[in-house]
Amino acid sequence: MNRLLVIAYYTPPLGLSGVMRVTKLCKFLPDFGWEPVIITVKPVAYYASDPGLLADINRARIVRTGSLDPNRLLMIVQRLLRAEATPRVPRSISGRWLNSILVPDAKVGWLPFAIRAGRKAIQEFHPRAIFATAPPWTALVAGTRLSEESGLPFIADFRDPYPAGFGLPPVYQRPVLKKILKKITAQARQVLAVNSGTAAGIKRLLQPEPGPVIQILENGFDPDEFTVEPERLEGWALLYAGNLYENREQIAGLLDALARVPEVKFYLAGDTDPWSRKLLSANRQVVLLGRVKHSRVCALMKGADALLYLGKPGQPVGLKLYEYLGANRPVIVWGKETDEAAALVREFGAGLVCNEPVGFQQAVAEIQALGARFTEISRDRLNRRIQAHWLAELLNQTIIG
């Protein structure tokens, strides 16, 4: 079996969307002849955990390193103080402002540790290729360096738009971040992006140079997770699974829309900011379930009458929409018909799009009357097992080429 050196800061037992892509690819890659050797960080302070996901990477070799990044340092301080609970750094602390201070991002303190561990792993395990996934962009810098030193082919995977997610980096950082991107893409044998919007953003930054060919490896769903029994909820259940931090305008519009369909109960399985929580908890049609384990989220998705998708501002398509498609329940996208999320739902005939109360009322009525028609088209292209097979074939071609 070939071995693949995987560089990924976010891995289980950490939770949320940044963990899922690499976790699921590493889960299925051994089925297609590739054993992952994962270079990741030791426990860090983070605002979400899901230890159950560790089972998904039990066929991978895992090398955990130290780090001098803020999240790791906070964990070390906590242990020195002998506190019992694992600290969960507030989202505001672990957010974008740290990235505006450090280059290429707030995890640059992990770079020397990841490179050192990667060198050792290359000597010990003899991988045939290097795969690094970002954010953090520090992982791609580590992959670039290790590829330069070893001569191993390098695959750079962009899960979010470079270099600042769905915002813009400070002006003073932009020249150096562009230089880093050029070096990463010049070294990479293959460049992957999670969607066409992310790929287009990379191309724009590299202009006027043509840049590399960028292949799209979408997010997806793990079919094994949807073998759980559906968990039914009271009323005509509309579920949002995930955290809501940047959706105040959409939340206000949604609450107006809910008033038109009193039979609908809106369930939020996730966390939210204080302002939104106050607004939602005051509405009798809303039930806040709080943050729940991923396994229960899948059961809730399967048991809901419909699933609500609210994208972050500027986000083409969030991971949650792919999991909605895996749950095979009707989807209501709160957004514009021109959004990439709306296009994905239309492609699979999976639901309806609206962004105002009347459209929402019509969408609910149509799903109530014709719900089965929104689950007829196969979503196999988004199956994580099939995606891992595609990646294994790409790796096979890469090491031959």
CSV table of N, CA and C in Angstrom, one decimal, residues 120 147 158 205 237 310 343:
chain,number,residue,atom,x,y,z
A,120,LYS,N,10.9,13.7,9.6
A,120,LYS,CA,11.0,12.4,10.3
A,120,LYS,C,10.1,11.3,9.7
A,147,SER,N,8.1,19.2,0.3
A,147,SER,CA,8.2,18.8,-1.1
A,147,SER,C,9.5,19.3,-1.7
A,158,PHE,N,-7.2,23.6,-1.0
A,158,PHE,CA,-7.8,24.8,-0.5
A,158,PHE,C,-9.2,24.6,-0.1
A,205,LEU,N,-5.7,36.1,-7.9
A,205,LEU,CA,-4.6,36.5,-7.2
A,205,LEU,C,-3.3,36.3,-7.9
A,237,ALA,N,-41.1,20.0,11.3
A,237,ALA,CA,-39.8,20.4,11.8
A,237,ALA,C,-38.9,20.9,10.6
A,310,LEU,N,-28.5,28.4,5.5
A,310,LEU,CA,-28.2,29.8,5.5
A,310,LEU,C,-26.7,29.9,5.3
A,343,ALA,N,-27.7,26.9,-6.9
A,343,ALA,CA,-27.4,26.1,-8.1
A,343,ALA,C,-27.2,24.6,-7.7
